[in-house]
Amino acid sequence: QVQLVETGGGLVQAGDSLRLSCAASGRTVSSYRMGWFRQAPGKEQDFVAAISGNGDITYYADSVKGRFSVSRDNAKNTVYLQLNDLKPEDTALYYCAADRVGMFDPFTPSRYNYWGQGTQVTVSS
């Protein structure tokens, strides 16, 4: 089993930055594709970003391209999401997820096997 814990969320103003962390425990996730999703109140869960096991391939939602950056430190079993130039529409609960296989599309939540509890990001205008 893999446990994922997200940290780093908070209340910020538009234009500010945050760095989210997702620490994995239970087993190493260095071969897992890792993804970030978010869910705003009353809305569906949306894909944000994903990164391959060795970090050489990244994926981003169009809405965050150029502002968010996903990275990982396999020595620390941790994945990061850097959020820059935050906008009020980025307000959501941000989840980290792990995909054991990593062979299919990274955009669909059902592809992921393990999920964290989420960290709240709130952006005021």
CSV table of N, CA and C in Angstrom, one decimal:
chain,number,residue,atom,x,y,z
A,1,GLN,N,0.8,-1.2,0.0
A,1,GLN,CA,0.0,0.0,0.0
A,1,GLN,C,0.9,1.2,0.0
A,2,VAL,N,0.3,2.3,-0.6
A,2,VAL,CA,1.0,3.5,-0.7
A,2,VAL,C,0.1,4.6,0.0
A,3,GLN,N,0.7,5.3,0.9
A,3,GLN,CA,0.0,6.4,1.5
A,3,GLN,C,0.6,7.8,0.9
A,4,LEU,N,-0.3,8.7,0.6
A,4,LEU,CA,0.1,10.0,0.1
A,4,LEU,C,-0.4,11.1,1.0
A,5,VAL,N,0.5,12.0,1.3
A,5,VAL,CA,0.1,13.2,2.1
A,5,VAL,C,0.5,14.4,1.4
A,6,GLU,N,-0.5,15.3,1.1
A,6,GLU,CA,-0.3,16.6,0.5
A,6,GLU,C,-0.1,17.7,1.5
A,7,THR,N,0.8,18.6,1.3
A,7,THR,CA,0.9,19.7,2.2
A,7,THR,C,1.3,20.9,1.3
A,8,GLY,N,1.2,22.1,1.9
A,8,GLY,CA,1.6,23.3,1.2
A,8,GLY,C,0.5,24.2,0.8
A,9,GLY,N,-0.8,23.8,0.9
A,9,GLY,CA,-1.9,24.7,0.5
A,9,GLY,C,-2.0,25.9,1.5
A,10,GLY,N,-2.9,26.8,1.1
A,10,GLY,CA,-3.1,27.9,1.9
A,10,GLY,C,-4.0,29.0,1.3
A,11,LEU,N,-4.1,30.1,1.9
A,11,LEU,CA,-4.9,31.2,1.4
A,11,LEU,C,-3.9,32.3,0.9
A,12,VAL,N,-4.0,32.6,-0.4
A,12,VAL,CA,-3.1,33.6,-1.0
A,12,VAL,C,-3.9,34.5,-1.8
A,13,GLN,N,-3.2,35.6,-2.3
A,13,GLN,CA,-3.8,36.6,-3.1
A,13,GLN,C,-3.5,36.2,-4.6
A,14,ALA,N,-4.3,36.7,-5.5
A,14,ALA,CA,-4.1,36.6,-6.9
A,14,ALA,C,-2.7,37.1,-7.3
A,15,GLY,N,-2.0,36.3,-8.1
A,15,GLY,CA,-0.6,36.6,-8.5
A,15,GLY,C,0.4,36.0,-7.6
A,16,ASP,N,0.0,35.4,-6.4
A,16,ASP,CA,1.0,34.8,-5.5
A,16,ASP,C,1.4,33.4,-6.0
A,17,SER,N,2.3,32.8,-5.3
A,17,SER,CA,2.7,31.5,-5.6
A,17,SER,C,2.6,30.5,-4.4
A,18,LEU,N,2.5,29.3,-4.7
A,18,LEU,CA,2.5,28.2,-3.6
A,18,LEU,C,3.3,27.0,-4.2
A,19,ARG,N,3.8,26.2,-3.3
A,19,ARG,CA,4.4,25.0,-3.6
A,19,ARG,C,3.8,23.9,-2.8
A,20,LEU,N,3.1,23.0,-3.6
A,20,LEU,CA,2.5,21.8,-2.9
A,20,LEU,C,3.5,20.7,-2.9
A,21,SER,N,3.5,19.9,-1.9
A,21,SER,CA,4.3,18.7,-1.8
A,21,SER,C,3.4,17.5,-1.6
A,22,CYS,N,3.8,16.4,-2.1
A,22,CYS,CA,3.1,15.1,-1.9
A,22,CYS,C,4.1,14.1,-1.5
A,23,ALA,N,4.1,13.7,-0.2
A,23,ALA,CA,5.0,12.7,0.3
A,23,ALA,C,4.4,11.4,0.3
A,24,ALA,N,5.1,10.4,-0.3
A,24,ALA,CA,4.6,9.0,-0.3
A,24,ALA,C,5.3,8.2,0.7
A,25,SER,N,4.6,7.2,1.3
A,25,SER,CA,5.1,6.3,2.2
A,25,SER,C,4.5,4.9,2.0
A,26,GLY,N,5.1,3.9,2.6
A,26,GLY,CA,4.6,2.6,2.4
A,26,GLY,C,5.4,1.8,1.4
A,27,ARG,N,5.8,2.4,0.3
A,27,ARG,CA,6.7,1.8,-0.7
A,27,ARG,C,7.2,3.0,-1.6
A,28,THR,N,8.3,2.7,-2.3
A,28,THR,CA,8.8,3.7,-3.2
A,28,THR,C,7.9,3.9,-4.4
A,29,VAL,N,7.7,5.1,-4.8
A,29,VAL,CA,6.9,5.4,-5.9
A,29,VAL,C,7.8,5.9,-7.1
A,30,SER,N,9.0,5.6,-7.1
A,30,SER,CA,9.9,6.1,-8.1
A,30,SER,C,9.6,5.6,-9.5
A,31,SER,N,8.9,4.5,-9.6
A,31,SER,CA,8.5,4.0,-11.0
A,31,SER,C,7.0,4.4,-11.3
A,32,TYR,N,6.3,5.0,-10.4
A,32,TYR,CA,4.9,5.3,-10.6
A,32,TYR,C,4.8,6.7,-11.3
A,33,ARG,N,3.8,6.8,-12.2
A,33,ARG,CA,3.4,8.1,-12.7
A,33,ARG,C,2.7,8.7,-11.5
A,34,MET,N,2.9,10.0,-11.3
A,34,MET,CA,2.3,10.8,-10.2
A,34,MET,C,1.5,11.9,-10.9
A,35,GLY,N,0.3,12.1,-10.4
A,35,GLY,CA,-0.6,13.1,-10.9
A,35,GLY,C,-1.1,14.1,-9.8
A,36,TRP,N,-1.5,15.2,-10.3
A,36,TRP,CA,-2.2,16.2,-9.4
A,36,TRP,C,-3.6,16.5,-10.1
A,37,PHE,N,-4.6,16.5,-9.2
A,37,PHE,CA,-5.9,16.8,-9.6
A,37,PHE,C,-6.5,17.9,-8.7
A,38,ARG,N,-7.5,18.5,-9.1
A,38,ARG,CA,-8.1,19.5,-8.2
A,38,ARG,C,-9.7,19.4,-8.3
A,39,GLN,N,-10.3,19.8,-7.3
A,39,GLN,CA,-11.8,19.8,-7.3
A,39,GLN,C,-12.3,21.0,-6.5
A,40,ALA,N,-13.0,21.9,-7.3
A,40,ALA,CA,-13.6,23.0,-6.7
A,40,ALA,C,-15.0,22.7,-6.2
A,41,PRO,N,-15.6,23.4,-5.2
A,41,PRO,CA,-16.9,23.1,-4.7
A,41,PRO,C,-17.9,23.0,-5.8
A,42,GLY,N,-18.7,22.0,-5.8
A,42,GLY,CA,-19.8,21.8,-6.8
A,42,GLY,C,-19.3,21.5,-8.2
A,43,LYS,N,-18.0,21.2,-8.4
A,43,LYS,CA,-17.5,20.9,-9.7
A,43,LYS,C,-16.9,19.5,-9.7
A,44,GLU,N,-16.6,19.0,-10.9
A,44,GLU,CA,-16.0,17.7,-11.0
A,44,GLU,C,-14.5,17.8,-10.7
A,45,GLN,N,-13.9,16.7,-10.5
A,45,GLN,CA,-12.4,16.6,-10.3
A,45,GLN,C,-11.7,16.8,-11.6
A,46,ASP,N,-10.8,17.7,-11.7
A,46,ASP,CA,-10.1,18.0,-12.9
A,46,ASP,C,-8.6,17.7,-12.8
A,47,PHE,N,-8.1,17.2,-14.0
A,47,PHE,CA,-6.7,16.9,-14.1
A,47,PHE,C,-5.9,18.3,-14.1
A,48,VAL,N,-4.8,18.3,-13.4
A,48,VAL,CA,-3.9,19.5,-13.3
A,48,VAL,C,-2.6,19.2,-14.0
A,49,ALA,N,-1.9,18.2,-13.5
A,49,ALA,CA,-0.5,17.9,-14.1
A,49,ALA,C,-0.2,16.4,-13.7
A,50,ALA,N,0.8,15.9,-14.4
A,50,ALA,CA,1.3,14.6,-14.1
A,50,ALA,C,2.8,14.5,-14.5
A,51,ILE,N,3.5,13.5,-13.9
A,51,ILE,CA,4.9,13.4,-14.2
A,51,ILE,C,5.2,11.9,-14.2
A,52,SER,N,6.1,11.5,-15.2
A,52,SER,CA,6.5,10.1,-15.3
A,52,SER,C,7.4,9.7,-14.1
A,53,GLY,N,7.6,8.4,-14.1
A,53,GLY,CA,8.4,7.9,-12.9
A,53,GLY,C,9.8,8.5,-12.8
A,54,ASN,N,10.5,8.7,-14.0
A,54,ASN,CA,11.8,9.2,-13.9
A,54,ASN,C,11.8,10.8,-14.1
A,55,GLY,N,10.7,11.3,-14.3
A,55,GLY,CA,10.5,12.8,-14.4
A,55,GLY,C,10.8,13.4,-15.7
A,56,ASP,N,11.0,12.5,-16.8
A,56,ASP,CA,11.3,13.1,-18.1
A,56,ASP,C,10.1,13.5,-18.9
A,57,ILE,N,8.9,13.1,-18.5
A,57,ILE,CA,7.7,13.4,-19.2
A,57,ILE,C,6.7,14.1,-18.3
A,58,THR,N,6.2,15.2,-18.7
A,58,THR,CA,5.2,15.9,-17.9
A,58,THR,C,4.0,16.3,-18.7
A,59,TYR,N,2.9,16.4,-18.0
A,59,TYR,CA,1.7,16.7,-18.7
A,59,TYR,C,1.0,17.8,-17.9
A,60,TYR,N,0.3,18.7,-18.6
A,60,TYR,CA,-0.4,19.8,-17.9
A,60,TYR,C,-1.7,20.1,-18.6
A,61,ALA,N,-2.7,20.5,-17.7
A,61,ALA,CA,-3.9,21.0,-18.3
A,61,ALA,C,-3.7,22.3,-18.9
A,62,ASP,N,-4.5,22.6,-20.0
A,62,ASP,CA,-4.3,23.9,-20.7
A,62,ASP,C,-4.4,25.1,-19.8
A,63,SER,N,-5.3,24.9,-18.8
A,63,SER,CA,-5.6,26.1,-17.9
A,63,SER,C,-4.4,26.4,-17.0
A,64,VAL,N,-3.4,25.5,-16.9
A,64,VAL,CA,-2.3,25.8,-15.9
A,64,VAL,C,-1.0,25.9,-16.6
A,65,LYS,N,-0.9,25.6,-17.9
A,65,LYS,CA,0.3,25.6,-18.7
A,65,LYS,C,1.0,27.0,-18.6
A,66,GLY,N,2.3,26.9,-18.3
A,66,GLY,CA,3.0,28.2,-18.2
A,66,GLY,C,3.0,28.8,-16.8
A,67,ARG,N,2.1,28.3,-15.9
A,67,ARG,CA,2.0,28.8,-14.6
A,67,ARG,C,2.3,27.8,-13.5
A,68,PHE,N,2.0,26.5,-13.8
A,68,PHE,CA,2.3,25.5,-12.8
A,68,PHE,C,3.4,24.6,-13.3
A,69,SER,N,4.1,24.0,-12.4
A,69,SER,CA,5.2,23.1,-12.8
A,69,SER,C,5.3,21.9,-11.8
A,70,VAL,N,5.3,20.7,-12.4
A,70,VAL,CA,5.3,19.5,-11.6
A,70,VAL,C,6.8,19.0,-11.6
A,71,SER,N,7.2,18.5,-10.5
A,71,SER,CA,8.5,17.9,-10.4
A,71,SER,C,8.5,16.8,-9.3
A,72,ARG,N,9.6,16.0,-9.3
A,72,ARG,CA,9.7,15.0,-8.3
A,72,ARG,C,11.1,14.8,-7.8
A,73,ASP,N,11.2,14.3,-6.6
A,73,ASP,CA,12.5,13.9,-6.0
A,73,ASP,C,12.4,12.5,-5.5
A,74,ASN,N,12.8,11.6,-6.3
A,74,ASN,CA,12.6,10.1,-6.0
A,74,ASN,C,13.4,9.7,-4.8
A,75,ALA,N,14.5,10.4,-4.5
A,75,ALA,CA,15.3,10.1,-3.3
A,75,ALA,C,14.5,10.4,-2.1
A,76,LYS,N,13.5,11.3,-2.2
A,76,LYS,CA,12.7,11.7,-1.0
A,76,LYS,C,11.3,11.1,-1.2
A,77,ASN,N,11.1,10.4,-2.2
A,77,ASN,CA,9.7,9.8,-2.5
A,77,ASN,C,8.6,10.9,-2.4
A,78,THR,N,8.9,12.0,-3.0
A,78,THR,CA,8.1,13.2,-3.0
A,78,THR,C,7.9,13.8,-4.3
A,79,VAL,N,6.7,14.3,-4.6
A,79,VAL,CA,6.3,15.0,-5.8
A,79,VAL,C,5.9,16.4,-5.4
A,80,TYR,N,6.2,17.3,-6.3
A,80,TYR,CA,5.9,18.7,-6.0
A,80,TYR,C,5.0,19.3,-7.1
A,81,LEU,N,4.3,20.3,-6.8
A,81,LEU,CA,3.5,21.1,-7.8
A,81,LEU,C,3.8,22.6,-7.4
A,82,GLN,N,4.5,23.3,-8.3
A,82,GLN,CA,4.7,24.7,-8.1
A,82,GLN,C,3.6,25.5,-8.8
A,83,LEU,N,2.9,26.3,-8.0
A,83,LEU,CA,1.8,27.1,-8.5
A,83,LEU,C,2.2,28.6,-8.6
A,84,ASN,N,2.4,29.1,-9.7
A,84,ASN,CA,2.7,30.5,-9.9
A,84,ASN,C,1.6,31.3,-10.5
A,85,ASP,N,1.6,32.6,-10.3
A,85,ASP,CA,0.6,33.5,-10.9
A,85,ASP,C,-0.8,33.0,-10.6
A,86,LEU,N,-1.1,32.7,-9.4
A,86,LEU,CA,-2.4,32.1,-9.0
A,86,LEU,C,-3.5,33.0,-9.3
A,87,LYS,N,-4.6,32.4,-9.7
A,87,LYS,CA,-5.9,33.1,-10.0
A,87,LYS,C,-7.0,32.6,-9.1
A,88,PRO,N,-8.0,33.4,-8.9
A,88,PRO,CA,-9.1,32.9,-8.1
A,88,PRO,C,-9.7,31.6,-8.6
A,89,GLU,N,-9.7,31.4,-9.9
A,89,GLU,CA,-10.3,30.2,-10.5
A,89,GLU,C,-9.4,29.0,-10.2
A,90,ASP,N,-8.3,29.2,-9.6
A,90,ASP,CA,-7.4,28.0,-9.2
A,90,ASP,C,-7.8,27.5,-7.8
A,91,THR,N,-8.7,28.2,-7.2
A,91,THR,CA,-9.2,27.8,-5.8
A,91,THR,C,-9.9,26.4,-5.9
A,92,ALA,N,-9.3,25.5,-5.1
A,92,ALA,CA,-9.8,24.1,-5.1
A,92,ALA,C,-9.1,23.3,-4.1
A,93,LEU,N,-9.6,22.1,-3.9
A,93,LEU,CA,-8.8,21.1,-3.1
A,93,LEU,C,-7.9,20.3,-4.1
A,94,TYR,N,-6.7,20.3,-3.8
A,94,TYR,CA,-5.7,19.7,-4.7
A,94,TYR,C,-5.3,18.3,-4.2
A,95,TYR,N,-5.4,17.4,-5.0
A,95,TYR,CA,-5.1,16.0,-4.7
A,95,TYR,C,-3.9,15.5,-5.4
A,96,CYS,N,-3.1,14.7,-4.7
A,96,CYS,CA,-2.0,13.9,-5.4
A,96,CYS,C,-2.4,12.5,-5.6
A,97,ALA,N,-2.0,11.9,-6.7
A,97,ALA,CA,-2.4,10.5,-6.9
A,97,ALA,C,-1.2,9.7,-7.6
A,98,ALA,N,-1.2,8.4,-7.4
A,98,ALA,CA,-0.2,7.6,-7.9
A,98,ALA,C,-0.7,6.5,-8.8
A,99,ASP,N,-0.1,6.3,-9.9
A,99,ASP,CA,-0.5,5.4,-10.9
A,99,ASP,C,0.6,4.3,-11.0
A,100,ARG,N,0.3,3.1,-10.6
A,100,ARG,CA,1.3,2.0,-10.6
A,100,ARG,C,1.8,1.7,-12.0
A,101,VAL,N,0.9,1.7,-13.0
A,101,VAL,CA,1.3,1.2,-14.3
A,101,VAL,C,1.9,2.4,-15.2
A,102,GLY,N,1.2,3.5,-15.2
A,102,GLY,CA,1.7,4.6,-16.0
A,102,GLY,C,1.8,4.4,-17.5
A,103,MET,N,0.9,3.5,-18.0
A,103,MET,CA,1.0,3.3,-19.4
A,103,MET,C,-0.1,3.9,-20.2
A,104,PHE,N,-1.2,4.3,-19.6
A,104,PHE,CA,-2.3,4.8,-20.3
A,104,PHE,C,-2.4,6.3,-20.0
A,105,ASP,N,-3.5,6.9,-20.4
A,105,ASP,CA,-3.6,8.4,-20.4
A,105,ASP,C,-3.5,8.8,-18.9
A,106,PRO,N,-2.8,9.9,-18.7
A,106,PRO,CA,-2.6,10.4,-17.3
A,106,PRO,C,-3.7,11.3,-16.9
A,107,PHE,N,-4.7,11.6,-17.7
A,107,PHE,CA,-5.7,12.6,-17.4
A,107,PHE,C,-7.0,12.1,-16.7
A,108,THR,N,-7.1,10.8,-16.6
A,108,THR,CA,-8.3,10.2,-16.1
A,108,THR,C,-8.1,9.7,-14.7
A,109,PRO,N,-8.9,10.2,-13.7
A,109,PRO,CA,-8.7,9.9,-12.3
A,109,PRO,C,-8.7,8.4,-12.1
A,110,SER,N,-9.5,7.6,-12.8
A,110,SER,CA,-9.7,6.2,-12.5
A,110,SER,C,-8.4,5.4,-12.9
A,111,ARG,N,-7.4,6.0,-13.6
A,111,ARG,CA,-6.2,5.4,-13.9
A,111,ARG,C,-5.3,5.3,-12.7
A,112,TYR,N,-5.6,6.1,-11.7
A,112,TYR,CA,-4.7,6.2,-10.5
A,112,TYR,C,-5.1,5.2,-9.4
A,113,ASN,N,-4.2,4.6,-8.7
A,113,ASN,CA,-4.5,3.6,-7.8
A,113,ASN,C,-4.5,4.1,-6.3
A,114,TYR,N,-3.8,5.2,-6.0
A,114,TYR,CA,-3.7,5.7,-4.7
A,114,TYR,C,-3.9,7.2,-4.7
A,115,TRP,N,-4.5,7.7,-3.6
A,115,TRP,CA,-4.9,9.1,-3.5
A,115,TRP,C,-4.6,9.6,-2.2
A,116,GLY,N,-4.2,10.9,-2.1
A,116,GLY,CA,-4.1,11.6,-0.8
A,116,GLY,C,-5.4,12.2,-0.4
A,117,GLN,N,-5.4,12.9,0.7
A,117,GLN,CA,-6.6,13.5,1.3
A,117,GLN,C,-6.8,14.9,0.7
A,118,GLY,N,-5.8,15.5,0.1
A,118,GLY,CA,-6.0,16.8,-0.5
A,118,GLY,C,-5.4,17.9,0.4
A,119,THR,N,-5.1,19.0,-0.2
A,119,THR,CA,-4.7,20.2,0.5
A,119,THR,C,-5.4,21.4,-0.2
A,120,GLN,N,-6.0,22.3,0.6
A,120,GLN,CA,-6.8,23.3,0.1
A,120,GLN,C,-6.0,24.5,-0.4
A,121,VAL,N,-6.3,25.0,-1.6
A,121,VAL,CA,-5.7,26.2,-2.1
A,121,VAL,C,-6.8,27.2,-2.3
A,122,THR,N,-6.7,28.4,-1.7
A,122,THR,CA,-7.7,29.4,-1.9
A,122,THR,C,-7.1,30.7,-2.3
A,123,VAL,N,-7.5,31.2,-3.4
A,123,VAL,CA,-6.9,32.4,-4.0
A,123,VAL,C,-8.0,33.5,-4.0
A,124,SER,N,-7.6,34.6,-3.3
A,124,SER,CA,-8.5,35.7,-3.3
A,124,SER,C,-8.2,36.8,-4.3
A,125,SER,N,-9.2,37.5,-4.8
A,125,SER,CA,-8.9,38.5,-5.9
A,125,SER,C,-8.5,39.8,-5.3
